[in-house]
Coordinates of C-alpha atoms in Angstrom, one line a residue:
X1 CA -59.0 -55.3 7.7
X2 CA -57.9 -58.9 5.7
X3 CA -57.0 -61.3 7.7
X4 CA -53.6 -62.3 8.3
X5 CA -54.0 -65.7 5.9
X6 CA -55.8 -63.8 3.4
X7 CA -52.8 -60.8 2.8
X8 CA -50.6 -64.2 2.5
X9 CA -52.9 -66.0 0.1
X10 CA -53.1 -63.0 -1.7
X11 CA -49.1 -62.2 -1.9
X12 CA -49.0 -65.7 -2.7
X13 CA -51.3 -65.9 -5.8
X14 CA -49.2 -62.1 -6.7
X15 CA -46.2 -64.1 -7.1
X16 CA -47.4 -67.1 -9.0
X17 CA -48.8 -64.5 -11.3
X18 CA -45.8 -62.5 -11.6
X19 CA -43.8 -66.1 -12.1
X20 CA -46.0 -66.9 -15.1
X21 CA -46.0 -63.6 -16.6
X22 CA -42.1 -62.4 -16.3
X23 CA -40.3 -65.9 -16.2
X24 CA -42.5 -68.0 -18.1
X25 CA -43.9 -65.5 -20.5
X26 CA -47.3 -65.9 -20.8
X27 CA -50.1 -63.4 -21.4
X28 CA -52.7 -62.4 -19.1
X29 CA -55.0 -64.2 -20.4
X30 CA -52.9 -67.5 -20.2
X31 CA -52.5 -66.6 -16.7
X32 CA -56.1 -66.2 -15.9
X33 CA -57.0 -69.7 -16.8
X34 CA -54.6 -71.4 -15.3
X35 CA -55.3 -69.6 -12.4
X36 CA -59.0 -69.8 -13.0
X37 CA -59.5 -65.8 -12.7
X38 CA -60.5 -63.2 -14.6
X39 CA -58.6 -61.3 -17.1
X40 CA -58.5 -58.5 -14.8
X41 CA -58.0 -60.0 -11.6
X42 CA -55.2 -61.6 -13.5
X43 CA -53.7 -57.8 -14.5
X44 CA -54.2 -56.8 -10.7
X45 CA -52.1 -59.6 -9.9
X46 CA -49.0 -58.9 -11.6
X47 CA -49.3 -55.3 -10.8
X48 CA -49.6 -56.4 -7.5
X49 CA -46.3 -58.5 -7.7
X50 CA -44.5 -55.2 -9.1
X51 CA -45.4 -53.0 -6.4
X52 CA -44.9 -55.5 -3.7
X53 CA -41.4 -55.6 -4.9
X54 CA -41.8 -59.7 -5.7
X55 CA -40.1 -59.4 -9.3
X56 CA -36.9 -58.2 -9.7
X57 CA -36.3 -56.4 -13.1
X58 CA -32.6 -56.7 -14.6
X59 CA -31.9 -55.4 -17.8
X60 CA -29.1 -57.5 -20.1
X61 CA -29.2 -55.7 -23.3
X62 CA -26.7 -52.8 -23.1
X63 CA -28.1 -49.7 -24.1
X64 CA -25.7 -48.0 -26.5
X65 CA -26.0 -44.7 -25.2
X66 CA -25.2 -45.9 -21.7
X67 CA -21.9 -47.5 -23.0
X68 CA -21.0 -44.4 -24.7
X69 CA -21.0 -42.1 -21.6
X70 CA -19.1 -45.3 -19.6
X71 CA -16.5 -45.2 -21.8
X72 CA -16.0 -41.4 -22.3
X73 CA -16.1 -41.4 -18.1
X74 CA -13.6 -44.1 -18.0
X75 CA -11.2 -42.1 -20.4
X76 CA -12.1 -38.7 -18.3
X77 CA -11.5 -40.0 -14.8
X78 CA -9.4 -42.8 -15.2
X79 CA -11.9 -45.4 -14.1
X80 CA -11.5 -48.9 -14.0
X81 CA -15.1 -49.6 -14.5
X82 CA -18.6 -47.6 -14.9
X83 CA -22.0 -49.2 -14.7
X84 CA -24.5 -46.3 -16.9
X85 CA -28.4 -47.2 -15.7
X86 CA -31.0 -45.6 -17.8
X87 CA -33.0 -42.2 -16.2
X88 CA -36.5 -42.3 -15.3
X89 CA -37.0 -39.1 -16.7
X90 CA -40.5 -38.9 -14.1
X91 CA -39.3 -40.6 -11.5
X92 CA -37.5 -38.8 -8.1
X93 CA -36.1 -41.7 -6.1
X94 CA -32.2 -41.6 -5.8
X95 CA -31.6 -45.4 -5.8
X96 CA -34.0 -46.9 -8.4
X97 CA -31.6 -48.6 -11.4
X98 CA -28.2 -48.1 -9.5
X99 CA -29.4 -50.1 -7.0
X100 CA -30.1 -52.8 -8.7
X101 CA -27.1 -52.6 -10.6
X102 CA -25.0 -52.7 -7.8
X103 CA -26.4 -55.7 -6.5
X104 CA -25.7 -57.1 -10.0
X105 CA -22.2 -56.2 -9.1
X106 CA -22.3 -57.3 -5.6
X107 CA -23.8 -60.6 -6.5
X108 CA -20.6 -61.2 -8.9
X109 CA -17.9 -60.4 -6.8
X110 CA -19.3 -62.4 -4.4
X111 CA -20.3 -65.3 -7.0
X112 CA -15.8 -65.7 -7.5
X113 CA -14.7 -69.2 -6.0
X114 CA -11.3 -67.5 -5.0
X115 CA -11.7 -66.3 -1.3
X116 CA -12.0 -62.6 -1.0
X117 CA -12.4 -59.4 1.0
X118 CA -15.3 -57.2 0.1
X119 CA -15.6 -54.1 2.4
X120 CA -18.8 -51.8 2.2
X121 CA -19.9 -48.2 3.1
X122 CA -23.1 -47.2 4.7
X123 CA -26.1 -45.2 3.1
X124 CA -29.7 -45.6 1.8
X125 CA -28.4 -46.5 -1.9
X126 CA -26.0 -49.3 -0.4
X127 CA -28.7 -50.9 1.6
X128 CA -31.3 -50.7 -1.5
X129 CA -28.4 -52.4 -3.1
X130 CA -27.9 -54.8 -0.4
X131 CA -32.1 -55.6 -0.3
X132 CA -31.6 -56.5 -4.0
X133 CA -29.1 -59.7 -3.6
X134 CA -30.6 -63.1 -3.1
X135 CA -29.8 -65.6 -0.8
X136 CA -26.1 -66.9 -1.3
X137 CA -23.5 -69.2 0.3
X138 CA -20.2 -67.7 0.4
X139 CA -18.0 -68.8 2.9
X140 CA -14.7 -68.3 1.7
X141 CA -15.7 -64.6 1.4
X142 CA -15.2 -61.8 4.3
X143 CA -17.3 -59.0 3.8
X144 CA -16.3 -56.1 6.5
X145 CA -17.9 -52.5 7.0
X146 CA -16.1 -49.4 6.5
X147 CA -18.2 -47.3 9.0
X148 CA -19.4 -47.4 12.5
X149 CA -22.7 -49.4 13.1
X150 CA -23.8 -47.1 16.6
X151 CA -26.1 -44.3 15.8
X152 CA -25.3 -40.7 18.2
X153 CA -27.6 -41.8 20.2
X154 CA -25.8 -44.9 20.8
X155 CA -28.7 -46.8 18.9
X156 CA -28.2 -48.9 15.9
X157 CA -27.9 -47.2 13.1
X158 CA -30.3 -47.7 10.2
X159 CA -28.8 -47.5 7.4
X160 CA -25.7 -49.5 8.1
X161 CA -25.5 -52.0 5.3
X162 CA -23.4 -55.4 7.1
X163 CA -26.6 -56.0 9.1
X164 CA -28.9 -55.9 5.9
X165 CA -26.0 -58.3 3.9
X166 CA -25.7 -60.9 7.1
X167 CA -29.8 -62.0 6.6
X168 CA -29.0 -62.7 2.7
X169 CA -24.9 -63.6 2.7
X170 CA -23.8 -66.8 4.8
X171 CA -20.2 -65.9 5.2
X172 CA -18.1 -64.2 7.7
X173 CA -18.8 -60.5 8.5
X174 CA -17.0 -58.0 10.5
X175 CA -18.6 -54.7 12.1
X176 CA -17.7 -51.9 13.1
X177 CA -18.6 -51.1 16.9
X178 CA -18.4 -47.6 16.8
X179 CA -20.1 -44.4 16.2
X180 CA -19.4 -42.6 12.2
X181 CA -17.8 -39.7 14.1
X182 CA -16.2 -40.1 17.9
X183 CA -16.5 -36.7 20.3
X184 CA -12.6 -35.7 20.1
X185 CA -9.7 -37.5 18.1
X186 CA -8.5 -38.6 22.1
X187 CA -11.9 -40.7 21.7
X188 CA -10.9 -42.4 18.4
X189 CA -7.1 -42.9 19.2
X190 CA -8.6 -45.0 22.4
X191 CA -11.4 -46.6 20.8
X192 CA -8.7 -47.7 17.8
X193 CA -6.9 -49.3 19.8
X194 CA -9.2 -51.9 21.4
X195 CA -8.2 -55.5 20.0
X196 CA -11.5 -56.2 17.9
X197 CA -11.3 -53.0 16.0
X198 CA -8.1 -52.8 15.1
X199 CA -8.3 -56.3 13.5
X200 CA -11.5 -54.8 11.7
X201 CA -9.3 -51.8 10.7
X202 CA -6.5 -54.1 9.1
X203 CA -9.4 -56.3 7.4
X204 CA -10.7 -52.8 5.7
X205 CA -7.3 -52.1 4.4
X206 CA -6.7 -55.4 2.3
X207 CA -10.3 -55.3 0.8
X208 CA -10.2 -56.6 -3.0
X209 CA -13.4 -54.2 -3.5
X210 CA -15.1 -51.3 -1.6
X211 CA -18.5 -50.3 -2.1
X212 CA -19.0 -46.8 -1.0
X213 CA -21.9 -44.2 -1.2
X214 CA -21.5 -41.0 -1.9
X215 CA -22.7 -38.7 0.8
X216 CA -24.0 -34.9 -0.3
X217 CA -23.1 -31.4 2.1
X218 CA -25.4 -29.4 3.4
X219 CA -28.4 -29.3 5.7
X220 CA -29.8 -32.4 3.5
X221 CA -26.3 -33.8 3.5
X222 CA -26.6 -37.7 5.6
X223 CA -24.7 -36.9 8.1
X224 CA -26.5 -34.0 9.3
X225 CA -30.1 -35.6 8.8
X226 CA -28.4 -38.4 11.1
X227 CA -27.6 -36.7 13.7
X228 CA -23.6 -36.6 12.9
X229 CA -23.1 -33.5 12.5
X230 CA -25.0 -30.1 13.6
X231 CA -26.5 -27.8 11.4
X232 CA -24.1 -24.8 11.9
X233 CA -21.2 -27.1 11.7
X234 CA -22.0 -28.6 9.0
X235 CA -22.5 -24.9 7.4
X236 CA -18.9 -24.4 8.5
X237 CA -17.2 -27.0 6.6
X238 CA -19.2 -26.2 3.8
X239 CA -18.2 -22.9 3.6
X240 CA -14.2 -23.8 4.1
X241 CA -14.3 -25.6 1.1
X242 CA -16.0 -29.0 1.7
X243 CA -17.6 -31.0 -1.3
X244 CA -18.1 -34.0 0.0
X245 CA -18.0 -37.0 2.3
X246 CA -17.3 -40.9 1.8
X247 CA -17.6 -43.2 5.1
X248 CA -17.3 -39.6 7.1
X249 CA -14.1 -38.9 5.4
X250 CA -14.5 -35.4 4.4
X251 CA -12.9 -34.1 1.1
X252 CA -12.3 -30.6 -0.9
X253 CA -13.7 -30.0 -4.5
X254 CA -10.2 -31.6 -5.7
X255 CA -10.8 -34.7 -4.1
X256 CA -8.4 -34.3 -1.4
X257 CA -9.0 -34.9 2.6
X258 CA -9.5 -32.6 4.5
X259 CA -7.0 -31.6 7.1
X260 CA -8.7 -30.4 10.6
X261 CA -10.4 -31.7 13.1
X262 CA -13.4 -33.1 11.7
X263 CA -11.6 -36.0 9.9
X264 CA -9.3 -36.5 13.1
X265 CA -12.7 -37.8 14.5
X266 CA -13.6 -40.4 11.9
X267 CA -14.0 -43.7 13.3
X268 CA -14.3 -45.1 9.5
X269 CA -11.9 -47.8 8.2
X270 CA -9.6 -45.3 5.7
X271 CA -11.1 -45.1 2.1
X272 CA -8.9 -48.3 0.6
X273 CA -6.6 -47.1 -1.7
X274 CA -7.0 -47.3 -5.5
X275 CA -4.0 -48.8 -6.2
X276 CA -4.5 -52.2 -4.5
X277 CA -8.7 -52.1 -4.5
X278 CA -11.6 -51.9 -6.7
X279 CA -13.6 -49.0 -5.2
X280 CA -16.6 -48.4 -6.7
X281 CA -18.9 -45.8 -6.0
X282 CA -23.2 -45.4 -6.0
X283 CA -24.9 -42.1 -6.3
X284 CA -26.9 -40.4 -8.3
X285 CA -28.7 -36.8 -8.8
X286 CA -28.4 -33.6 -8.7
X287 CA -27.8 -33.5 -5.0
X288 CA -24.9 -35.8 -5.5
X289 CA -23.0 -34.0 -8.4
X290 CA -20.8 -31.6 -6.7
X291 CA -19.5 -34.4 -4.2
X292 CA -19.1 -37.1 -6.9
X293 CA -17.5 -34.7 -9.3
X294 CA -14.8 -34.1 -6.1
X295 CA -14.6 -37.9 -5.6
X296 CA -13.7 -38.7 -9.3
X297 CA -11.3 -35.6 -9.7
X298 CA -9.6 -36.9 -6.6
X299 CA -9.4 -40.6 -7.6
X300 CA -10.9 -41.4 -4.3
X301 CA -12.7 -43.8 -6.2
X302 CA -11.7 -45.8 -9.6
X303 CA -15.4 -47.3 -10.3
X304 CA -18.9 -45.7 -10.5
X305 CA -22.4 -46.8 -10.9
X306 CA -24.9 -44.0 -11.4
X307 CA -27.7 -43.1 -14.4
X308 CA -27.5 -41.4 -17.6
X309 CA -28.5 -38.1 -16.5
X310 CA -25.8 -37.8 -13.9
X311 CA -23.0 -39.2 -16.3
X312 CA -24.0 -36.3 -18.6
X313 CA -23.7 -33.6 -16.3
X314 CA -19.9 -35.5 -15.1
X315 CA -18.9 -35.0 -18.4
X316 CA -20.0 -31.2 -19.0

């Protein structure tokens, strides 16, 4: 096993190489005698730095084909704005492009000079969104999170994004300190009315932009691979007509909340409204179509990142 200084020194020389190819432009060859290595060792180095995650690809030029599809979605859904990522016609991860577009579009809300409040969801394509941003100062910015931080086991839960945004943003955050869903609405009515969440509750609702994933029904649905939600109650609300969930908030194939007792137990700040917020969504897939589709035909939300394969399939 290499040692502890020679993974380092090995990481380290990855990222000079990467530096020299990708920022500074040079060929391998360039790199290898500066470096004083071989061609190869030079190649392994840079593909090294790509696999380690150590570059950080962003793509300016906008693909024409990608505009195309934003703009029909815009006219379609009445969106405010739409972010179209290229497909990676081989690839099968669900966050790869749209997360690093939405921490382009994290990274310039937060880059305003005018003080705002940014609220965010929970999910694995918010916090590979959130591991994209660099380091930034922004205190005149509140960020606050829409969803409960407490796992049902009463541990942390993983995937809550404010945690993952508090080691890279320096301003003010604001948690949530309770579970996604409570036992009983008694549970939530109590727990709502403790002093430090209701001022997080009245933070959510004056949010200048949301970012929100989209969360999928089903067996393979987050909630009930987190432990939210039981298998054969999660079958149930599929079969009376659920589509999809945002923060918890259940919704119908129109878009519209449901109205029983599942939603009466969300401990979620309520989805901001569209009228006063930017709420953009993240999701991507076939998995994710039947709940996005619902979330755009419902104007639940009024912005959308996602990749060209999923915007062609919204349009059909």
């Amino acid at each position: 096993m290499a040692r502890r200084s020679d993974v380092h020194g090995r990481l380290d020389d990855a990222a000079r190489a990467g530096w020299l190819y990708y920022v500074a432009g040079r060929t391998q060859d360039e790199i290898a005698a500066a470096m004083g290595i071989s061609r190869q060792s030079a190649q392994r180095l840079v593909s090294l730095a790509v696999a380690e995650r150590l570059i950080k690809v962003r793509l300016d030029h906008p693909i024409a084909a990608c505009l195309e599809r934003g703009e029909a979605l815009k006219r379609r859904f009445g969106l405010r704005q739409v972010e179209i990522v290229p497909s990676d016609p081989i690839g099968s991860s669900t966050t790869v492009g749209i997360a690093e577009a939405g921490a382009a579009e994290i990274e310039r809300w937060l880059k305003r000079q005018e003080p705002i409040i940014l609220a965010i969801g929970t999910g694995r394509t918010l916090k590979a969104a959130v591991d994209q941003l660099p380091p930034m100062d922004c205190p005149q910015h509140r960020i606050v999170s829409l969803t409960g931080n407490i796992g049902p086991d009463g541990s942390a839960a993983y995937y809550n994004v404010i945690f993952s945004m508090a080691d890279a943003i320096k301003s003010r955050h604001f948690p949530m300190p309770l579970p996604v869903l409570c036992s009983s609405p008694e549970e939530r009515e109590t727990l709502h009315e403790q002093a430090l969440v209701r001022s997080t509750l009245a933070l959510g609702a004056q949010a200048d932009v949301t970012f929100v994933g989209i969360g999928e029904l089903g067996p393979e649905g987050p909630l009930c691979v987190d432990g939210f939600l039981g298998r054969e109650e999660m079958e149930n609300l599929v079969a009376e007509g659920a589509a999809g969930e945002i923060c918890g908030w259940m919704y119908d194939h129109e878009g519209r909340l449901l109205s029983d007792s599942i939603n009466d137990r969300v401990a979620s700040v309520p989805i901001p409204s569209i009228e006063t917020c930017c709420v953009i969504g993240l999701a991507q897939g076939v998995r994710k179509l039947t709940a996005l589709k619902a979330a755009l035909r419902g104007r639940l939300i009024n912005g959308l990142i996602t990749d060209e394969k999923t915007a062609e399939q919204l349009l059909v």
